[in-house]
PDB file of C-alpha atoms in Angstrom:
ATOM      1  CA  MET A  16       9.597   1.097 -32.826  1.00 46.00           C
ATOM      2  CA  GLN A  17       9.850   4.969 -31.721  1.00 45.00           C
ATOM      3  CA  ALA A  18      12.459   6.337 -29.920  1.00 40.00           C
ATOM      4  CA  PRO A  19      12.864   6.119 -26.376  1.00 43.00           C
ATOM      5  CA  GLY A  20      12.382  10.223 -25.805  1.00 41.00           C
ATOM      6  CA  ASN A  21       8.814   9.912 -27.904  1.00 43.00           C
ATOM      7  CA  GLN A  22       6.179  11.256 -25.460  1.00 47.00           C
ATOM      8  CA  PRO A  23       3.408   8.273 -24.866  1.00 62.00           C
ATOM      9  CA  GLY A  24       0.080   9.182 -24.941  1.00 87.00           C
ATOM     10  CA  LYS A  25      -2.162   9.183 -21.770  1.00 96.00           C
ATOM     11  CA  ILE A  26      -3.218   5.723 -19.882  1.00 98.00           C
ATOM     12  CA  VAL A  27      -5.731   4.876 -17.506  1.00 98.00           C
ATOM     13  CA  VAL A  28      -5.984   1.755 -15.332  1.00 98.00           C
ATOM     14  CA  VAL A  29      -8.828   0.740 -13.645  1.00 98.00           C
ATOM     15  CA  GLY A  30      -8.658  -2.208 -10.720  1.00 98.00           C
ATOM     16  CA  SER A  31      -6.819  -3.596  -7.985  1.00 98.00           C
ATOM     17  CA  LEU A  32      -3.972  -2.836  -5.579  1.00 98.00           C
ATOM     18  CA  ASN A  33      -2.688  -5.668  -2.941  1.00 97.00           C
ATOM     19  CA  ALA A  34       0.145  -5.519  -0.351  1.00 97.00           C
ATOM     20  CA  ASP A  35       1.886  -8.422  -1.480  1.00 94.00           C
ATOM     21  CA  LEU A  36       2.737 -10.781   1.829  1.00 95.00           C
ATOM     22  CA  THR A  37       5.887 -12.957   0.174  1.00 92.00           C
ATOM     23  CA  ILE A  38       7.528 -15.786   1.240  1.00 94.00           C
ATOM     24  CA  TYR A  39      10.598 -17.637  -0.369  1.00 92.00           C
ATOM     25  CA  THR A  40      11.149 -21.391  -0.364  1.00 93.00           C
ATOM     26  CA  GLU A  41      13.207 -23.560  -1.811  1.00 93.00           C
ATOM     27  CA  ARG A  42      10.278 -25.431  -3.443  1.00 94.00           C
ATOM     28  CA  LEU A  43       6.559 -24.960  -3.365  1.00 93.00           C
ATOM     29  CA  PRO A  44       4.497 -26.816  -0.681  1.00 91.00           C
ATOM     30  CA  GLU A  45       1.883 -29.780  -1.573  1.00 92.00           C
ATOM     31  CA  PRO A  46      -1.234 -30.152  -0.372  1.00 92.00           C
ATOM     32  CA  GLY A  47      -1.425 -30.020   3.533  1.00 93.00           C
ATOM     33  CA  GLU A  48       2.448 -29.594   3.869  1.00 93.00           C
ATOM     34  CA  THR A  49       4.433 -27.263   6.005  1.00 94.00           C
ATOM     35  CA  LEU A  50       8.063 -25.791   4.648  1.00 92.00           C
ATOM     36  CA  HIS A  51      10.213 -23.476   6.181  1.00 93.00           C
ATOM     37  CA  GLY A  52      10.540 -20.195   4.561  1.00 91.00           C
ATOM     38  CA  GLU A  53      13.766 -18.122   3.700  1.00 86.00           C
ATOM     39  CA  GLY A  54      12.725 -14.632   3.882  1.00 85.00           C
ATOM     40  CA  PHE A  55       9.528 -12.810   4.569  1.00 91.00           C
ATOM     41  CA  THR A  56       8.433  -9.422   2.798  1.00 91.00           C
ATOM     42  CA  VAL A  57       5.710  -6.891   2.600  1.00 94.00           C
ATOM     43  CA  ASN A  58       5.422  -5.144  -0.899  1.00 93.00           C
ATOM     44  CA  PRO A  59       2.967  -3.256  -3.490  1.00 96.00           C
ATOM     45  CA  GLY A  60       1.161  -4.990  -5.653  1.00 96.00           C
ATOM     46  CA  GLY A  61      -2.135  -5.887  -6.940  1.00 96.00           C
ATOM     47  CA  LYS A  62      -2.295  -6.139 -11.036  1.00 96.00           C
ATOM     48  CA  SER A  63      -3.804  -3.208 -11.508  1.00 98.00           C
ATOM     49  CA  ALA A  64      -1.288  -1.120  -9.197  1.00 98.00           C
ATOM     50  CA  ASN A  65       1.883  -3.282 -10.991  1.00 97.00           C
ATOM     51  CA  GLN A  66       0.853  -2.752 -13.946  1.00 98.00           C
ATOM     52  CA  ALA A  67       0.172   1.633 -13.468  1.00 98.00           C
ATOM     53  CA  VAL A  68       3.521   1.149 -12.265  1.00 98.00           C
ATOM     54  CA  ALA A  69       5.421  -0.238 -14.759  1.00 98.00           C
ATOM     55  CA  ALA A  70       3.950   1.736 -17.367  1.00 98.00           C
ATOM     56  CA  GLY A  71       4.883   4.894 -15.031  1.00 97.00           C
ATOM     57  CA  LYS A  72       8.309   3.740 -14.864  1.00 97.00           C
ATOM     58  CA  LEU A  73       8.343   3.692 -18.641  1.00 97.00           C
ATOM     59  CA  GLY A  74       8.270   7.034 -18.694  1.00 95.00           C
ATOM     60  CA  ALA A  75       4.285   6.830 -19.538  1.00 97.00           C
ATOM     61  CA  ASP A  76       1.408   9.359 -18.171  1.00 97.00           C
ATOM     62  CA  VAL A  77      -0.545   6.885 -16.494  1.00 98.00           C
ATOM     63  CA  SER A  78      -3.924   7.549 -13.964  1.00 98.00           C
ATOM     64  CA  LEU A  79      -4.942   4.938 -12.214  1.00 98.00           C
ATOM     65  CA  VAL A  80      -8.810   4.346 -10.794  1.00 98.00           C
ATOM     66  CA  GLY A  81      -8.984   2.056  -7.505  1.00 98.00           C
ATOM     67  CA  ALA A  82      -9.511   1.555  -3.973  1.00 98.00           C
ATOM     68  CA  VAL A  83      -7.340   0.936  -0.814  1.00 98.00           C
ATOM     69  CA  GLY A  84      -8.116   0.590   2.897  1.00 98.00           C
ATOM     70  CA  ARG A  85      -7.150   3.637   5.276  1.00 97.00           C
ATOM     71  CA  ASP A  86      -4.581   1.255   6.583  1.00 97.00           C
ATOM     72  CA  ALA A  87      -0.442   0.966   6.138  1.00 97.00           C
ATOM     73  CA  ASN A  88      -0.737  -1.365   3.600  1.00 97.00           C
ATOM     74  CA  GLY A  89      -2.965   1.683   1.130  1.00 98.00           C
ATOM     75  CA  THR A  90      -0.311   4.205   2.283  1.00 98.00           C
ATOM     76  CA  MET A  91       2.685   1.930   0.850  1.00 98.00           C
ATOM     77  CA  LEU A  92       0.435   1.378  -2.106  1.00 98.00           C
ATOM     78  CA  LEU A  93      -0.110   4.815  -2.955  1.00 98.00           C
ATOM     79  CA  GLU A  94       3.235   5.934  -2.269  1.00 98.00           C
ATOM     80  CA  SER A  95       4.432   3.502  -4.383  1.00 97.00           C
ATOM     81  CA  CYS A  96       2.382   4.567  -7.273  1.00 98.00           C
ATOM     82  CA  ALA A  97       3.143   8.011  -6.913  1.00 98.00           C
ATOM     83  CA  ALA A  98       6.970   7.638  -6.625  1.00 97.00           C
ATOM     84  CA  ALA A  99       6.721   6.254 -10.089  1.00 97.00           C
ATOM     85  CA  ASN A 100       4.630   9.220 -11.349  1.00 97.00           C
ATOM     86  CA  VAL A 101       1.163   7.620 -11.584  1.00 98.00           C
ATOM     87  CA  ASP A 102      -1.549  10.054 -10.798  1.00 98.00           C
ATOM     88  CA  VAL A 103      -3.635   8.134  -8.074  1.00 98.00           C
ATOM     89  CA  SER A 104      -5.771  11.088  -7.371  1.00 98.00           C
ATOM     90  CA  HIS A 105      -8.657   8.410  -8.286  1.00 98.00           C
ATOM     91  CA  VAL A 106      -7.941   5.942  -5.761  1.00 98.00           C
ATOM     92  CA  HIS A 107     -10.221   6.225  -2.983  1.00 96.00           C
ATOM     93  CA  GLN A 108      -9.270   5.192   0.460  1.00 97.00           C
ATOM     94  CA  VAL A 109     -12.133   3.261   2.165  1.00 97.00           C
ATOM     95  CA  PRO A 110     -13.096   3.291   5.741  1.00 96.00           C
ATOM     96  CA  GLY A 111     -13.043   0.454   7.469  1.00 96.00           C
ATOM     97  CA  VAL A 112     -12.215  -1.914   5.093  1.00 97.00           C
ATOM     98  CA  GLU A 113      -8.645  -3.305   4.542  1.00 98.00           C
ATOM     99  CA  THR A 114      -6.633  -3.175   1.706  1.00 98.00           C
ATOM    100  CA  GLY A 115      -6.591  -5.827  -0.505  1.00 98.00           C
ATOM    101  CA  VAL A 116      -3.638  -8.839   0.062  1.00 97.00           C
ATOM    102  CA  ALA A 117      -2.186 -11.678  -1.635  1.00 93.00           C
ATOM    103  CA  VAL A 118      -0.315 -14.073  -0.407  1.00 95.00           C
ATOM    104  CA  VAL A 119       2.802 -14.995  -2.114  1.00 91.00           C
ATOM    105  CA  THR A 120       5.175 -18.079  -2.091  1.00 94.00           C
ATOM    106  CA  VAL A 121       7.800 -17.752  -4.576  1.00 90.00           C
ATOM    107  CA  ASP A 122      10.422 -21.278  -4.865  1.00 93.00           C
ATOM    108  CA  ALA A 123      13.940 -21.511  -5.694  1.00 91.00           C
ATOM    109  CA  SER A 124      13.201 -21.544  -9.687  1.00 89.00           C
ATOM    110  CA  ALA A 125      11.461 -18.302  -9.550  1.00 87.00           C
ATOM    111  CA  GLU A 126       7.811 -19.985  -9.737  1.00 88.00           C
ATOM    112  CA  ASN A 127       5.206 -18.625  -7.697  1.00 88.00           C
ATOM    113  CA  THR A 128       1.594 -19.516  -5.868  1.00 91.00           C
ATOM    114  CA  ILE A 129      -0.593 -16.265  -5.260  1.00 90.00           C
ATOM    115  CA  VAL A 130      -3.753 -16.384  -3.720  1.00 93.00           C
ATOM    116  CA  ILE A 131      -5.639 -13.039  -2.940  1.00 93.00           C
ATOM    117  CA  SER A 132      -8.023 -11.575  -0.938  1.00 95.00           C
ATOM    118  CA  ALA A 133     -10.038  -8.482  -2.485  1.00 96.00           C
ATOM    119  CA  GLY A 134     -10.407  -6.332   0.805  1.00 97.00           C
ATOM    120  CA  ALA A 135     -10.999  -2.504  -0.676  1.00 98.00           C
ATOM    121  CA  ASN A 136     -10.624  -3.742  -4.510  1.00 98.00           C
ATOM    122  CA  GLY A 137     -14.133  -5.607  -3.820  1.00 97.00           C
ATOM    123  CA  THR A 138     -15.854  -2.082  -3.102  1.00 98.00           C
ATOM    124  CA  LEU A 139     -14.545  -0.497  -6.724  1.00 98.00           C
ATOM    125  CA  SER A 140     -18.069  -0.266  -8.432  1.00 98.00           C
ATOM    126  CA  PRO A 141     -19.363   1.329 -11.749  1.00 98.00           C
ATOM    127  CA  GLY A 142     -20.284   4.481  -9.372  1.00 98.00           C
ATOM    128  CA  ASP A 143     -16.378   4.979  -8.966  1.00 98.00           C
ATOM    129  CA  VAL A 144     -15.472   4.368 -12.296  1.00 98.00           C
ATOM    130  CA  ALA A 145     -18.156   7.450 -13.638  1.00 98.00           C
ATOM    131  CA  GLU A 146     -16.772   9.589 -10.900  1.00 97.00           C
ATOM    132  CA  ALA A 147     -13.195   8.833 -12.477  1.00 97.00           C
ATOM    133  CA  GLY A 148     -14.373  10.542 -15.598  1.00 96.00           C
ATOM    134  CA  ALA A 149     -11.965  13.073 -16.115  1.00 96.00           C
ATOM    135  CA  ALA A 150      -9.310  10.360 -16.167  1.00 96.00           C
ATOM    136  CA  PHE A 151     -10.529   9.210 -19.200  1.00 97.00           C
ATOM    137  CA  GLU A 152     -10.307  12.214 -21.136  1.00 95.00           C
ATOM    138  CA  GLY A 153      -7.737  12.450 -23.716  1.00 94.00           C
ATOM    139  CA  ALA A 154      -6.773   8.526 -22.767  1.00 97.00           C
ATOM    140  CA  ALA A 155      -4.730   6.644 -25.286  1.00 97.00           C
ATOM    141  CA  VAL A 156      -4.815   3.067 -23.616  1.00 98.00           C
ATOM    142  CA  LEU A 157      -7.234   1.426 -21.032  1.00 98.00           C
ATOM    143  CA  CYS A 158      -5.765  -1.686 -18.870  1.00 98.00           C
ATOM    144  CA  LEU A 159      -8.342  -4.001 -17.132  1.00 98.00           C
ATOM    145  CA  CYS A 160      -7.609  -7.087 -15.334  1.00 97.00           C
ATOM    146  CA  LEU A 161     -10.348  -9.323 -13.366  1.00 97.00           C
ATOM    147  CA  GLU A 162      -9.223  -8.400  -9.896  1.00 96.00           C
ATOM    148  CA  VAL A 163     -12.060  -6.327  -9.291  1.00 97.00           C
ATOM    149  CA  ASP A 164     -16.331  -6.704 -10.093  1.00 97.00           C
ATOM    150  CA  LEU A 165     -16.884  -7.727 -13.697  1.00 98.00           C
ATOM    151  CA  ASP A 166     -19.619  -5.016 -13.777  1.00 98.00           C
ATOM    152  CA  THR A 167     -17.231  -2.571 -12.756  1.00 98.00           C
ATOM    153  CA  VAL A 168     -14.721  -3.677 -15.443  1.00 98.00           C
ATOM    154  CA  GLU A 169     -17.148  -3.340 -18.241  1.00 98.00           C
ATOM    155  CA  ALA A 170     -18.209  -0.058 -17.116  1.00 98.00           C
ATOM    156  CA  ALA A 171     -14.749   0.520 -17.084  1.00 98.00           C
ATOM    157  CA  ALA A 172     -13.958  -0.698 -20.806  1.00 98.00           C
ATOM    158  CA  LYS A 173     -17.049   1.240 -22.464  1.00 98.00           C
ATOM    159  CA  ALA A 174     -15.545   4.673 -20.633  1.00 98.00           C
ATOM    160  CA  GLY A 175     -12.539   3.550 -22.513  1.00 97.00           C
ATOM    161  CA  ALA A 176     -14.276   2.390 -25.860  1.00 97.00           C
ATOM    162  CA  GLU A 177     -16.159   6.211 -25.800  1.00 97.00           C
ATOM    163  CA  ALA A 178     -12.548   7.877 -25.165  1.00 96.00           C
ATOM    164  CA  GLY A 179     -11.501   6.208 -28.125  1.00 96.00           C
ATOM    165  CA  ALA A 180      -8.423   4.369 -25.981  1.00 97.00           C
ATOM    166  CA  THR A 181      -7.318   1.145 -27.311  1.00 97.00           C
ATOM    167  CA  VAL A 182      -8.899  -1.426 -24.605  1.00 98.00           C
ATOM    168  CA  LEU A 183      -6.313  -3.832 -22.895  1.00 98.00           C
ATOM    169  CA  LEU A 184      -7.935  -7.077 -21.189  1.00 98.00           C
ATOM    170  CA  ASN A 185      -5.956  -8.714 -19.237  1.00 97.00           C
ATOM    171  CA  LEU A 186      -7.996 -11.908 -18.591  1.00 96.00           C
ATOM    172  CA  SER A 187      -6.551 -13.022 -14.954  1.00 94.00           C
ATOM    173  CA  PRO A 188      -7.368 -14.226 -12.869  1.00 93.00           C
ATOM    174  CA  TYR A 189      -9.341 -16.033 -15.010  1.00 94.00           C
ATOM    175  CA  ALA A 190     -13.233 -15.797 -14.977  1.00 95.00           C
ATOM    176  CA  PRO A 191     -16.056 -16.099 -17.762  1.00 95.00           C
ATOM    177  CA  ILE A 192     -16.905 -13.112 -19.541  1.00 96.00           C
ATOM    178  CA  ARG A 193     -19.930 -11.218 -21.346  1.00 96.00           C
ATOM    179  CA  PRO A 194     -19.905 -11.211 -24.928  1.00 96.00           C
ATOM    180  CA  SER A 195     -20.479  -7.091 -24.449  1.00 97.00           C
ATOM    181  CA  LEU A 196     -17.018  -6.827 -22.484  1.00 97.00           C
ATOM    182  CA  ALA A 197     -15.195  -8.431 -25.194  1.00 97.00           C
ATOM    183  CA  ALA A 198     -17.079  -6.554 -27.706  1.00 96.00           C
ATOM    184  CA  LEU A 199     -15.279  -3.483 -25.959  1.00 97.00           C
ATOM    185  CA  SER A 200     -12.089  -4.990 -26.061  1.00 98.00           C
ATOM    186  CA  ASP A 201      -9.077  -4.315 -28.461  1.00 98.00           C
ATOM    187  CA  VAL A 202      -6.624  -6.728 -27.453  1.00 98.00           C
ATOM    188  CA  LEU A 203      -6.885  -9.658 -24.617  1.00 98.00           C
ATOM    189  CA  LEU A 204      -3.890 -10.398 -22.856  1.00 97.00           C
ATOM    190  CA  VAL A 205      -3.839 -13.919 -21.766  1.00 96.00           C
ATOM    191  CA  ASN A 206      -1.424 -16.974 -21.127  1.00 94.00           C
ATOM    192  CA  ALA A 207      -2.058 -20.024 -22.941  1.00 95.00           C
ATOM    193  CA  HIS A 208      -4.147 -21.567 -19.944  1.00 95.00           C
ATOM    194  CA  GLU A 209      -6.305 -18.603 -20.025  1.00 96.00           C
ATOM    195  CA  ALA A 210      -6.432 -18.741 -24.242  1.00 96.00           C
ATOM    196  CA  SER A 211      -7.768 -22.620 -23.752  1.00 96.00           C
ATOM    197  CA  GLN A 212     -10.253 -21.991 -21.521  1.00 96.00           C
ATOM    198  CA  PHE A 213     -11.684 -18.547 -23.231  1.00 96.00           C
ATOM    199  CA  LEU A 214     -11.899 -20.986 -25.900  1.00 95.00           C
ATOM    200  CA  ASP A 215     -13.607 -23.476 -24.472  1.00 93.00           C
ATOM    201  CA  GLY A 216     -10.696 -25.647 -24.270  1.00 93.00           C
ATOM    202  CA  GLU A 217      -9.310 -25.491 -27.257  1.00 92.00           C
ATOM    203  CA  GLN A 218      -5.815 -26.842 -27.511  1.00 92.00           C
ATOM    204  CA  ILE A 219      -2.901 -23.807 -27.723  1.00 95.00           C
ATOM    205  CA  PRO A 220      -0.323 -24.527 -30.324  1.00 95.00           C
ATOM    206  CA  GLY A 221       2.598 -25.238 -28.423  1.00 90.00           C
ATOM    207  CA  PRO A 222       5.859 -22.893 -28.492  1.00 86.00           C
ATOM    208  CA  ASP A 223       7.515 -24.546 -31.516  1.00 88.00           C
ATOM    209  CA  ALA A 224       4.275 -24.470 -33.246  1.00 92.00           C
ATOM    210  CA  GLU A 225       4.758 -22.022 -36.789  1.00 92.00           C
ATOM    211  CA  ALA A 226       1.913 -19.115 -37.728  1.00 92.00           C
ATOM    212  CA  PRO A 227      -0.255 -21.658 -39.602  1.00 93.00           C
ATOM    213  CA  ALA A 228      -1.229 -23.311 -36.308  1.00 96.00           C
ATOM    214  CA  TRP A 229      -2.227 -20.381 -34.682  1.00 96.00           C
ATOM    215  CA  GLU A 230      -4.556 -19.473 -37.161  1.00 95.00           C
ATOM    216  CA  PRO A 231      -7.987 -21.403 -35.819  1.00 95.00           C
ATOM    217  CA  VAL A 232      -6.946 -19.769 -32.599  1.00 96.00           C
ATOM    218  CA  LEU A 233      -7.256 -15.939 -34.317  1.00 97.00           C
ATOM    219  CA  ARG A 234     -10.663 -16.798 -35.958  1.00 96.00           C
ATOM    220  CA  HIS A 235     -12.185 -18.528 -32.865  1.00 96.00           C
ATOM    221  CA  LEU A 236     -11.336 -15.223 -31.183  1.00 96.00           C
ATOM    222  CA  VAL A 237     -12.039 -12.724 -34.099  1.00 96.00           C
ATOM    223  CA  ALA A 238     -15.786 -15.375 -33.575  1.00 95.00           C
ATOM    224  CA  ARG A 239     -15.737 -14.404 -29.876  1.00 94.00           C
ATOM    225  CA  GLY A 240     -15.508 -10.453 -30.366  1.00 94.00           C
ATOM    226  CA  LEU A 241     -11.563 -10.091 -30.058  1.00 95.00           C
ATOM    227  CA  PRO A 242     -10.227  -9.015 -32.646  1.00 96.00           C
ATOM    228  CA  SER A 243      -6.831  -9.082 -31.452  1.00 98.00           C
ATOM    229  CA  ALA A 244      -4.794 -10.359 -28.833  1.00 98.00           C
ATOM    230  CA  VAL A 245      -1.457 -11.235 -27.140  1.00 98.00           C
ATOM    231  CA  VAL A 246      -1.000 -14.960 -25.872  1.00 97.00           C
ATOM    232  CA  THR A 247       2.036 -15.385 -23.438  1.00 94.00           C
ATOM    233  CA  LEU A 248       4.197 -18.233 -23.014  1.00 92.00           C
ATOM    234  CA  GLY A 249       6.206 -17.727 -20.102  1.00 85.00           C
ATOM    235  CA  ALA A 250       9.985 -18.418 -20.911  1.00 84.00           C
ATOM    236  CA  ASP A 251       9.034 -19.479 -24.391  1.00 91.00           C
ATOM    237  CA  GLY A 252       8.245 -15.508 -25.466  1.00 92.00           C
ATOM    238  CA  SER A 253       4.647 -15.122 -26.611  1.00 95.00           C
ATOM    239  CA  VAL A 254       2.538 -14.609 -29.930  1.00 97.00           C
ATOM    240  CA  VAL A 255       0.629 -11.577 -31.328  1.00 98.00           C
ATOM    241  CA  LEU A 256      -2.711 -12.537 -33.015  1.00 98.00           C
ATOM    242  CA  ASP A 257      -3.876  -9.420 -35.161  1.00 97.00           C
ATOM    243  CA  SER A 258      -6.433  -9.458 -37.437  1.00 96.00           C
ATOM    244  CA  ARG A 259      -6.550  -5.889 -38.139  1.00 93.00           C
ATOM    245  CA  ALA A 260      -2.840  -6.319 -39.444  1.00 92.00           C
ATOM    246  CA  GLU A 261      -1.747  -6.874 -43.160  1.00 90.00           C
ATOM    247  CA  ALA A 262      -1.073 -10.402 -44.468  1.00 85.00           C
ATOM    248  CA  GLY A 263       1.901 -11.618 -43.070  1.00 87.00           C
ATOM    249  CA  LYS A 264       1.891  -9.905 -40.026  1.00 92.00           C
ATOM    250  CA  ARG A 265      -1.496 -11.157 -38.612  1.00 96.00           C
ATOM    251  CA  ILE A 266       0.072 -13.733 -36.148  1.00 97.00           C
ATOM    252  CA  VAL A 267       3.673 -12.940 -35.167  1.00 96.00           C
ATOM    253  CA  ARG A 268       6.035 -14.845 -32.815  1.00 95.00           C
ATOM    254  CA  ILE A 269       8.027 -12.934 -30.275  1.00 95.00           C
ATOM    255  CA  ALA A 270      11.183 -14.596 -29.035  1.00 92.00           C
ATOM    256  CA  PRO A 271      11.917 -14.769 -25.496  1.00 90.00           C
ATOM    257  CA  THR A 272      14.374 -12.865 -23.779  1.00 93.00           C
ATOM    258  CA  ARG A 273      16.561 -14.753 -21.917  1.00 92.00           C
ATOM    259  CA  VAL A 274      17.670 -13.954 -18.432  1.00 93.00           C
ATOM    260  CA  ASP A 275      18.658 -15.495 -15.041  1.00 92.00           C
ATOM    261  CA  ALA A 276      15.040 -15.375 -13.319  1.00 91.00           C
ATOM    262  CA  VAL A 277      14.878 -14.901  -9.460  1.00 90.00           C
ATOM    263  CA  ASP A 278      11.149 -13.896  -8.699  1.00 89.00           C
ATOM    264  CA  THR A 279       8.474 -14.231 -11.674  1.00 88.00           C
ATOM    265  CA  THR A 280       5.427 -12.730  -9.896  1.00 86.00           C
ATOM    266  CA  GLY A 281       4.456  -9.906 -11.286  1.00 90.00           C
ATOM    267  CA  ALA A 282       6.189 -10.426 -14.861  1.00 92.00           C
ATOM    268  CA  GLY A 283       2.752 -10.660 -16.585  1.00 93.00           C
ATOM    269  CA  ASP A 284       2.023  -7.140 -15.368  1.00 96.00           C
ATOM    270  CA  ALA A 285       5.273  -5.871 -16.542  1.00 96.00           C
ATOM    271  CA  PHE A 286       4.398  -7.217 -19.828  1.00 97.00           C
ATOM    272  CA  THR A 287       0.889  -5.208 -19.790  1.00 97.00           C
ATOM    273  CA  GLY A 288       2.412  -1.667 -18.807  1.00 98.00           C
ATOM    274  CA  GLY A 289       5.368  -2.403 -21.425  1.00 97.00           C
ATOM    275  CA  LEU A 290       3.027  -2.838 -23.950  1.00 97.00           C
ATOM    276  CA  ALA A 291       0.030  -0.115 -22.867  1.00 98.00           C
ATOM    277  CA  ALA A 292       3.130   2.582 -22.672  1.00 97.00           C
ATOM    278  CA  ARG A 293       4.291   1.537 -26.383  1.00 97.00           C
ATOM    279  CA  LEU A 294       0.485   1.528 -27.945  1.00 97.00           C
ATOM    280  CA  ALA A 295       0.018   4.987 -26.238  1.00 97.00           C
ATOM    281  CA  ALA A 296       3.531   5.861 -27.813  1.00 96.00           C
ATOM    282  CA  GLY A 297       2.389   5.030 -31.219  1.00 96.00           C
ATOM    283  CA  ASP A 298       3.811   1.759 -31.591  1.00 96.00           C
ATOM    284  CA  PRO A 299       2.108  -1.264 -33.859  1.00 96.00           C
ATOM    285  CA  LEU A 300       0.827  -3.978 -31.451  1.00 97.00           C
ATOM    286  CA  ALA A 301       4.022  -6.751 -32.131  1.00 96.00           C
ATOM    287  CA  GLU A 302       6.610  -3.898 -31.887  1.00 96.00           C
ATOM    288  CA  ALA A 303       4.709  -2.845 -28.595  1.00 97.00           C
ATOM    289  CA  ALA A 304       4.823  -6.902 -27.580  1.00 97.00           C
ATOM    290  CA  ALA A 305       8.556  -7.360 -28.509  1.00 96.00           C
ATOM    291  CA  PHE A 306       9.354  -4.390 -26.094  1.00 97.00           C
ATOM    292  CA  ALA A 307       7.109  -5.474 -23.243  1.00 97.00           C
ATOM    293  CA  SER A 308       8.485  -8.961 -23.824  1.00 96.00           C
ATOM    294  CA  VAL A 309      12.145  -7.279 -22.863  1.00 96.00           C
ATOM    295  CA  GLY A 310      10.644  -5.402 -20.019  1.00 96.00           C
ATOM    296  CA  ALA A 311       8.739  -8.307 -18.427  1.00 95.00           C
ATOM    297  CA  ALA A 312      12.000 -10.458 -18.628  1.00 95.00           C
ATOM    298  CA  LEU A 313      13.769  -8.034 -16.732  1.00 96.00           C
ATOM    299  CA  ALA A 314      10.842  -7.517 -14.190  1.00 96.00           C
ATOM    300  CA  THR A 315      12.082 -11.301 -13.251  1.00 94.00           C
ATOM    301  CA  THR A 316      15.791 -10.495 -12.325  1.00 94.00           C
ATOM    302  CA  LYS A 317      15.376  -8.774  -8.971  1.00 93.00           C
ATOM    303  CA  LYS A 318      12.772  -9.783  -6.341  1.00 88.00           C
ATOM    304  CA  GLY A 319       9.511  -8.295  -6.095  1.00 85.00           C
ATOM    305  CA  THR A 320       6.892  -6.812  -8.290  1.00 92.00           C
ATOM    306  CA  GLN A 321       6.934  -3.072  -8.299  1.00 95.00           C
ATOM    307  CA  ALA A 322      10.363  -2.322  -7.343  1.00 93.00           C
ATOM    308  CA  ALA A 323      11.779  -4.420  -9.955  1.00 95.00           C
ATOM    309  CA  TYR A 324      10.118  -3.335 -12.603  1.00 97.00           C
ATOM    310  CA  PRO A 325      12.833  -1.368 -15.448  1.00 96.00           C
ATOM    311  CA  ASP A 326      12.616   1.966 -17.037  1.00 96.00           C
ATOM    312  CA  ALA A 327      12.720   2.844 -20.611  1.00 94.00           C
ATOM    313  CA  SER A 328      16.355   3.163 -20.725  1.00 95.00           C
ATOM    314  CA  ALA A 329      17.255  -0.347 -19.725  1.00 95.00           C
ATOM    315  CA  VAL A 330      14.871  -1.904 -21.803  1.00 96.00           C
ATOM    316  CA  PHE A 331      15.924   0.070 -25.152  1.00 94.00           C
ATOM    317  CA  ALA A 332      19.583  -1.237 -23.858  1.00 93.00           C
ATOM    318  CA  ARG A 333      18.514  -4.645 -23.977  1.00 94.00           C
ATOM    319  CA  LEU A 334      16.600  -4.393 -27.193  1.00 90.00           C
ATOM    320  CA  LYS A 335      19.644  -2.950 -29.027  1.00 86.00           C
ATOM    321  CA  ALA A 336      22.127  -5.299 -27.666  1.00 73.00           C
TER     322      ALA A 336
END
């Protein structure tokens, strides 16, 4: 892994910005049940904004393409991204449409439920991607998720591929994707459940499985047009599947980083941002995933998302511990 001072290449993130409306409870409610909460916050969020901020706080050169409303939540999101040195010049402020929101419930064990309303995110179009063409020039990595229209995601993937960027596709929130989008993507980022859905219900090996058990998963991913993937396993770490790696390194298990988690909201976005930052700095996929895993774990030790994301020195310090 390269030294912390190494200057990473450019990252472009295309997608969502949401205001996170979060309430903390002892446990998550059952259907139809009302519970007492223990605190309420409104924080900057949205998968793409989170990924951009996570990478920006790690020292990456990041541009964000997205949309917010002309409201207080939109202003909050733009300010949070800018504070992390994220270029927001390609984030449109859309009149007459509210900024997207996510309603989040977090329980005492740091688990969460999230419901999103697209708001201005729903207006982001392939035309906006084309308008932001300058952002893709010289890009090393492109981050995508599925919180915006799939046509927009595919247009961004095409722009990223044409620019020579490594295209990271976070298949969340899960939706079926076209083969054309898979073919434009270099690395698929999924949890075990999403991986199973993408592979038509295929059983994903458990956290204690050895590398040979993951070979069928890698073969099926390649057959679907994905050369590489990172499958996250929550508190059990992750697995890197890379058909382009040399023999013996095609399947790499990334051990979990043990922490006292208080809020797992946005941890997957911290992982994606960390992965992008290190890939842009030139790290191989497995090394980048090891770095990202530590960053995501550290992000769970504080409440909220963007404010909880660590800087590079904190991640490297934990890696050396």
